[in-house]
Amino acid sequence: MSAIAAALGVSAATVSNALSGKGRVSPELIEKVRAKASELGYVPSLTARALRTGRTGVLGLVLPDIANPLFPQIAQAIENAASNAGYGVLIANSRGDIAAQTEAIGRLLERGVDGMVIVPRRGTRIADVGCPVAVIDTPSTPGNTVSADHWEGGSQMGRHLAELGHRKVLLIGTSASSNVQNDRVGGLKAGLGAQVECDTMWIEKVEAVSGEGCPLGLADKARAGFTAFAAVSDLSALRALTELQRAGIGVPETVSVTGFDDLIWSAVVTPALTTVRMDMATIADLAIAALIRAIEPEGEAENGAEEVSTGNVISETDRVPMQLIIRQSTAAPYAGRTPNLHASTPNTPTAGEITS
Amino acid sequence: MSAIAAALGVSAATVSNALSGKGRVSPELIEKVRAKASELGYVPSLTARALRTGRTGVLGLVLPDIANPLFPQIAQAIENAASNAGYGVLIANSRGDIAAQTEAIGRLLERGVDGMVIVPRRGTRIADVGCPVAVIDTPSTPGNTVSADHWEGGSQMGRHLAELGHRKVLLIGTSASSNVQNDRVGGLKAGLGAQVECDTMWIEKVEAVSGEGCPLGLADKARAGFTAFAAVSDLSALRALTELQRAGIGVPETVSVTGFDDLIWSAVVTPALTTVRMDMATIADLAIAALIRAIEPEGEAENGAEEVSTGNVISETDRVPMQLIIRQSTAAPYAGRTPNLHASTPNTPTAGEITS
DNA sequence: ATGCTCTGATTAAACGTTTAAGCACGAATA
DNA sequence: TATTCGTGCTTAAACGTTTAATCAGAGCAT
C-alpha cells in the first residue's frame, strides 16, 4: 500500500481512503489509485486490517460427530455462504464429548473469529461464548437460530405413506435423545394420522442389548404386519433396506422403506430411496446472514449498542421447509387397499424383470 | 500484555521475552510474569503476532468435490493433526471445476495461510501456488506428498478374493481418469494374480450410455460366471450389493462384493461390507508434519535458505499401508473349489436363518 | 584503578492497515 | 472585505506483538 502511495506521490492514508471509499478523495485520484493498485498487484493484508479493526473476517464452524455423513453438505453450504459474504471458515470438531466441544470453541475464540455457527451435539445447550453464535439444530429447541423444519418434513413423509395405504408403520430412529430425531418422529406420526398404527424403534436401545451392528429383526416386524419402515435418517434406512432385502422381503413390493436427508447413496441404491431433503443452502444463507447482521455495525444504529452482541443470534425465519423426494423404495403395501396396486409402482420392476 | 508489564513495573518487551523464553530474562522474573499472566487471564493476540511475524498459524484445506463421502474422515484427520500442532484449519472447496479450485486457493492465500493441504480434483496438477503445499493423492502421481498406498490395498483385496477361490471377478470403478481408482484397480489385478480372469467396468461410461443411476446389469454378469464384484469405492460397492440383492442373488453365498474406504455405512449394511480402510490419521499427521517442516525455520539452517519453500512439500514416506477389513460380504464362491465352503462363512446365516 | 565481558533489562522500530484530527485553499456567505 | 464553510489531502496515532540494538551495572582479569 505504501508502494502505491509512493508511486503516486500521495500519502498512504489517502490510498486507504480511495480504495475503501470512506474519506474524501477526488474521483480522479480514486481512479489513479485503483489503476496503480491493480498494476502493482496489490493485495491488502487482512492480518493488518484485522489488527486495526478488531475483526478478522473469519467465522468458526463447529460440528458435532464429524463422522456424520451429513457433514459434507453442511460444511459445503456454510463455506459457500460465508465466502460469498467475504468471510473465511475455520473448522473445529467437537468429536462427541462436551469437553471437546467447549475446547474447540475456545480455540476458535483464540483465533479471533468474528462469530461462529454451531451445530450442537445432541442435547447440549450453547452458553454465551463471547461472540455471536448461530445455532443450527431444530426449531423446537430453545436458542436455535435456523434449521430445517424437521417436524414438517416428517409430516410430509407421513402423509405420503398414509396416502399409499400403509396402516401399520415402524418408525426407526437411532437415539431418543436427539432433538431433531424426535421432531422428525413427531412429524411422521402427525402426518400418518390417527388411523394408522405405529411403533417406534430406537436403534441405540436395541444395540445396548444385542450389541452394536446387530440385526434389527425387521423381517419379524414385517411378518407382524408392518408394511412400512420409516427411518429418521438415511443411514438407518439403508440398514433397514439391506436387512429386509437379505431376508428376501421385497422392497417396495412387500414393504416400503423411507429415510431422511437424501445422503449421497440414497439415489444410488436399488431400489433408490424415498427420502426428504433439507435445503442446506438456504439454511446456511440464513445462518450466515444472521451472524453478519450481529457482527457488522448497523448503519442506522447511531446511539449506544455499539457492542456486538455476544450470544445466540436470531434469524427472521427459524425454519426452512424440507422437500419430499419420492423414489423407488415406497409403494402401496402388498395387501394394500388401493386398487391400482401395480400401476402405482411403474418404476419398480420385479426381481425377474430387473435381471433380464 | 502491556497490562502485565505495567502491573509488574517492567517493559512489554521483557514480558514478551519471558513468555516466549527467547531473550535474557532472570528465572524469578519469568515466574512472576507467568503468574501475573494467568492471573490477568492474558491471551496473546494471534492477529498481532501474525502481523509481526508474517505467519498466521493457519493452514488451508482444499477439497475436491466436497460431496465426497470420504470428506468427513479427511477433514477430521487434518483438523486433528493441525490443531495438535497448534494450527488452525481454514476450509475451501473446489467444487468440481478447476477454476473454482484455483479461486479457492487464491482465497486461502489472501487470508495468509502458512501452507495448505490439497487433495486435488482427479487429474489436476497443482502448480506452485506461493506457499508450501502438501498434496494428498496417490503415490503414483508426481508431486504427491503422502497418501494411502492404494495399489497395495487393492493387492491385499485381490489376494483375499483369490484365496477364497474366486476365479472370475468384475472390477468396478466410477471414473477411468481417477489416479487413485486406477491404482486400486492395478493393485487388485496384481493381487488376484494371473490365473484369475477379470474385467473392469467404469460406471461413468455405462451411465454415459444408459443414463445416470441406471442399473449396472450385474445380475447378468453373475450369470455369466463372475463370482466376485470388487468395487473401487464403497459407494459403488453399495450400489452393486443392493442391485444384486434386489435381483435375488445372495451375497455372499452366491457372489461376493467388496469395497474401498470403509465408509460409514460399510459396517451397517447387511451383509456388512468387506472393504479396505485407509489410515487417514497417519496420512494427515505426515502431511501436516511435512508442511510444518517447510514452514518453520530449521534450527540448524544457519546459512541461506531462510525462505520457506513455496512449492510441493515432500514427506519421508509417501505411502501408508491400507488395512483389509473382512466382514460378511465375501465368501468362497458357490461353485468354489474350497472344500470347506460353509465353514468359511460362519457369520453369514442364510436368509432363512436371519429371519428366524 | 582501568578496561572487558556477561547479564538482565529497556528502547525503539517495525509489521500494514484504519481513522480521527488537522491543515491549506478556494468558494460562498455576510 | 472579512468570515465561514466544504473539499481534498496529510499527519499521526493506534492495534498488540516481536526483535534488533542499546544500555547500565556487576564481576573479573589485567
Coordinates of C-alpha atoms in Angstrom, one line a residue, chain A residues 47-302:
Chain A
T47 CA -3.9 -9.5 9.1
A48 CA -3.1 -5.9 9.5
R49 CA -6.6 -4.9 8.8
A50 CA -7.7 -7.4 11.4
L51 CA -5.3 -6.0 14.0
R52 CA -6.5 -2.5 13.3
T53 CA -10.3 -3.1 13.1
G54 CA -10.5 -6.0 15.6
R55 CA -12.4 -8.1 13.1
T56 CA -10.7 -11.0 11.3
G57 CA -13.3 -11.8 8.7
V58 CA -13.3 -15.4 9.8
L59 CA -16.1 -17.4 11.0
G60 CA -15.9 -20.7 13.0
L61 CA -17.8 -23.8 12.2
V62 CA -18.1 -26.3 14.9
L63 CA -19.5 -29.7 14.1
P64 CA -20.6 -32.5 16.4
D65 CA -19.7 -36.0 15.5
I66 CA -17.7 -35.2 12.4
A67 CA -18.2 -38.7 11.1
N68 CA -21.7 -37.7 10.4
P69 CA -22.4 -38.3 6.7
L70 CA -24.4 -35.1 6.6
F71 CA -21.2 -33.1 7.4
P72 CA -20.1 -32.6 3.8
Q73 CA -23.5 -31.0 2.9
I74 CA -23.3 -28.7 5.9
A75 CA -19.7 -27.7 5.5
Q76 CA -20.1 -27.0 1.8
A77 CA -23.2 -24.9 2.3
I78 CA -21.7 -22.9 5.1
E79 CA -18.4 -22.4 3.4
N80 CA -20.2 -21.3 0.3
A81 CA -22.5 -18.8 2.1
A82 CA -19.6 -17.5 4.1
S83 CA -17.3 -17.0 1.3
N84 CA -20.0 -15.2 -0.7
A85 CA -20.2 -12.8 2.2
G86 CA -16.4 -12.4 2.2
Y87 CA -15.7 -14.5 5.2
G88 CA -13.4 -17.4 5.7
V89 CA -14.4 -20.6 7.6
L90 CA -12.3 -22.1 10.3
I91 CA -13.3 -25.6 11.2
A92 CA -13.3 -27.3 14.6
N93 CA -14.7 -30.6 15.5
S94 CA -16.1 -31.5 18.9
R95 CA -15.9 -35.2 18.5
G96 CA -18.6 -36.5 20.7
D97 CA -18.0 -35.2 24.2
I98 CA -18.9 -31.8 25.5
A99 CA -15.4 -31.1 26.8
A100 CA -14.0 -31.3 23.3
Q101 CA -16.8 -29.0 22.1
T102 CA -16.1 -26.2 24.6
E103 CA -12.4 -26.7 23.9
A104 CA -13.0 -26.4 20.2
I105 CA -15.0 -23.2 20.8
G106 CA -12.1 -21.9 22.9
R107 CA -9.6 -22.5 20.1
L108 CA -11.8 -20.7 17.6
L109 CA -12.2 -17.8 20.0
E110 CA -8.4 -17.5 20.5
R111 CA -8.0 -17.3 16.7
G112 CA -10.3 -14.3 16.9
V113 CA -13.3 -15.5 14.9
D114 CA -15.9 -12.8 14.4
G115 CA -18.7 -15.3 15.0
M116 CA -19.4 -19.0 14.8
V117 CA -22.1 -21.4 13.6
I118 CA -22.5 -24.4 15.8
V119 CA -24.4 -27.5 15.1
P120 CA -24.5 -28.7 18.6
R121 CA -24.0 -32.2 19.9
R122 CA -27.4 -33.6 20.6
G123 CA -28.8 -32.4 23.8
T124 CA -26.2 -29.7 24.5
R125 CA -27.1 -26.1 25.1
I126 CA -24.7 -23.5 24.0
A127 CA -23.8 -21.0 26.6
D128 CA -22.8 -17.4 25.8
V129 CA -19.3 -17.9 24.3
G130 CA -18.2 -14.3 23.8
C131 CA -19.1 -13.8 20.2
P132 CA -22.2 -14.0 18.0
V133 CA -23.3 -17.6 17.6
A134 CA -25.7 -19.1 15.1
V135 CA -27.1 -22.5 16.2
I136 CA -28.4 -24.9 13.7
D137 CA -30.4 -27.6 15.4
T138 CA -34.1 -27.8 15.2
P139 CA -36.9 -25.3 15.6
S140 CA -38.2 -26.8 18.8
T141 CA -35.0 -26.4 20.8
P142 CA -34.6 -23.0 22.6
G143 CA -31.7 -21.0 21.3
N144 CA -32.0 -22.4 17.8
T145 CA -31.2 -19.8 15.1
V146 CA -32.3 -21.6 12.0
S147 CA -32.7 -25.1 10.8
A148 CA -34.7 -27.4 8.6
D149 CA -38.3 -27.8 9.6
H150 CA -37.8 -31.4 10.6
W151 CA -41.3 -31.8 12.0
E152 CA -42.9 -30.6 8.8
G153 CA -40.6 -32.9 6.8
G154 CA -41.7 -35.9 8.9
S155 CA -45.2 -34.9 8.4
Q156 CA -44.8 -34.8 4.6
M157 CA -43.4 -38.2 4.6
G158 CA -46.1 -39.5 6.9
R159 CA -48.8 -38.2 4.6
H160 CA -47.1 -39.8 1.6
L161 CA -47.1 -43.2 3.4
A162 CA -50.6 -42.9 4.6
E163 CA -51.8 -41.9 1.1
L164 CA -50.1 -45.0 -0.3
G165 CA -52.3 -47.0 2.0
H166 CA -50.0 -48.0 4.8
R167 CA -51.8 -48.6 8.0
K168 CA -49.1 -50.1 10.3
V169 CA -45.7 -48.5 10.1
L170 CA -42.5 -48.8 12.1
L171 CA -40.6 -45.6 12.9
I172 CA -36.9 -46.2 13.2
G173 CA -34.5 -43.7 15.0
T174 CA -31.1 -44.1 16.4
S175 CA -31.2 -42.0 19.6
A176 CA -34.1 -40.9 21.6
S177 CA -32.1 -38.0 23.0
S178 CA -31.8 -36.3 19.7
N179 CA -34.0 -33.3 19.3
V180 CA -34.1 -33.5 15.5
Q181 CA -34.9 -37.1 15.5
N182 CA -37.7 -36.6 18.0
D183 CA -39.1 -33.8 15.8
R184 CA -39.0 -36.0 12.8
V185 CA -40.7 -38.8 14.6
G186 CA -43.4 -36.4 15.9
G187 CA -44.0 -35.1 12.4
L188 CA -44.2 -38.6 11.0
K189 CA -46.8 -39.5 13.5
A190 CA -48.8 -36.4 12.8
G191 CA -48.6 -36.9 9.1
L192 CA -49.6 -40.6 9.3
G193 CA -52.7 -39.5 11.2
A194 CA -54.7 -41.1 13.9
Q195 CA -56.0 -44.1 11.9
V196 CA -52.6 -45.6 11.3
E197 CA -50.9 -47.7 13.9
C198 CA -47.3 -47.0 14.6
D199 CA -44.5 -48.1 16.8
T200 CA -41.0 -46.5 17.3
M201 CA -37.7 -48.4 17.5
W202 CA -34.6 -46.7 18.8
I203 CA -31.6 -48.5 17.5
E204 CA -29.4 -47.3 20.3
K205 CA -31.6 -49.2 22.7
V206 CA -31.6 -52.5 20.8
E207 CA -27.9 -52.3 20.3
A208 CA -27.4 -51.8 24.0
V209 CA -29.0 -55.2 24.4
S210 CA -27.9 -57.1 21.4
G211 CA -24.6 -55.5 20.6
E212 CA -23.5 -52.9 18.0
G213 CA -24.4 -53.8 14.4
C214 CA -26.8 -56.5 15.5
P215 CA -29.8 -57.4 13.2
L216 CA -32.8 -55.3 13.9
G217 CA -35.3 -58.1 13.5
L218 CA -37.1 -56.2 10.8
A219 CA -38.3 -59.3 8.9
D220 CA -40.2 -60.4 12.1
K221 CA -41.8 -57.0 12.1
A222 CA -42.8 -57.3 8.5
R223 CA -44.3 -60.7 9.3
A224 CA -46.1 -59.0 12.2
G225 CA -47.9 -56.8 9.8
F226 CA -45.7 -53.7 9.4
T227 CA -45.8 -52.6 5.8
A228 CA -43.6 -49.5 6.0
F229 CA -40.3 -48.7 7.7
A230 CA -39.8 -45.0 8.1
A231 CA -36.3 -44.3 9.3
V232 CA -35.4 -41.0 10.6
S233 CA -32.1 -40.9 8.8
D234 CA -30.9 -42.4 5.5
L235 CA -28.3 -44.4 7.3
S236 CA -30.9 -46.3 9.3
A237 CA -33.0 -46.6 6.2
L238 CA -30.1 -48.2 4.4
R239 CA -29.6 -50.6 7.2
A240 CA -33.3 -51.5 7.1
L241 CA -33.3 -51.8 3.4
T242 CA -30.4 -54.2 3.2
E243 CA -31.6 -56.2 6.2
L244 CA -35.0 -56.7 4.6
Q245 CA -33.6 -57.5 1.2
R246 CA -31.3 -60.0 2.7
A247 CA -34.3 -61.7 4.3
G248 CA -35.9 -62.0 0.9
I249 CA -38.5 -59.4 1.6
G250 CA -39.2 -57.3 -1.5
V251 CA -38.9 -53.5 -1.3
P252 CA -41.2 -51.9 -2.3
E253 CA -43.5 -54.7 -3.4
T254 CA -43.9 -56.1 0.1
V255 CA -42.8 -53.3 2.4
S256 CA -41.7 -49.7 1.9
V257 CA -38.7 -48.1 3.3
T258 CA -38.0 -44.4 3.7
G259 CA -35.2 -42.2 5.0
F260 CA -34.2 -38.7 5.8
D261 CA -31.6 -36.3 4.5
D262 CA -31.0 -37.5 0.9
L263 CA -27.5 -38.6 1.6
I264 CA -25.1 -39.5 -1.2
W265 CA -26.2 -43.1 -1.6
S266 CA -29.9 -42.6 -1.5
A267 CA -30.2 -42.2 -5.2
V268 CA -27.8 -44.9 -6.0
V269 CA -29.0 -47.9 -4.1
T270 CA -31.5 -50.3 -5.6
P271 CA -34.3 -49.5 -5.0
A272 CA -33.5 -45.8 -4.8
L273 CA -34.6 -44.4 -1.5
T274 CA -37.6 -42.2 -1.0
T275 CA -36.4 -39.6 1.4
V276 CA -36.8 -36.0 2.4
R277 CA -34.0 -33.5 1.9
M278 CA -33.2 -30.3 3.7
D279 CA -32.3 -27.2 2.0
M280 CA -28.9 -26.7 3.5
A281 CA -28.1 -23.8 1.1
T282 CA -30.8 -21.5 2.4
I283 CA -30.3 -22.7 5.9
A284 CA -26.6 -21.7 5.6
D285 CA -27.5 -18.4 4.0
L286 CA -29.9 -17.5 6.8
A287 CA -27.4 -18.5 9.5
I288 CA -24.6 -16.5 7.9
A289 CA -26.8 -13.6 7.3
A290 CA -28.0 -13.5 10.9
L291 CA -24.4 -13.8 12.1
I292 CA -23.2 -11.0 9.9
R293 CA -26.1 -8.8 11.0
A294 CA -24.8 -9.2 14.5
I295 CA -21.2 -8.6 13.6
E296 CA -21.3 -5.7 11.3
P297 CA -22.2 -2.3 12.7
E298 CA -25.8 -1.4 11.8
G299 CA -25.8 1.7 9.6
E300 CA -28.6 3.4 11.4
A301 CA -27.7 2.5 15.0
E302 CA -26.4 5.9 15.9

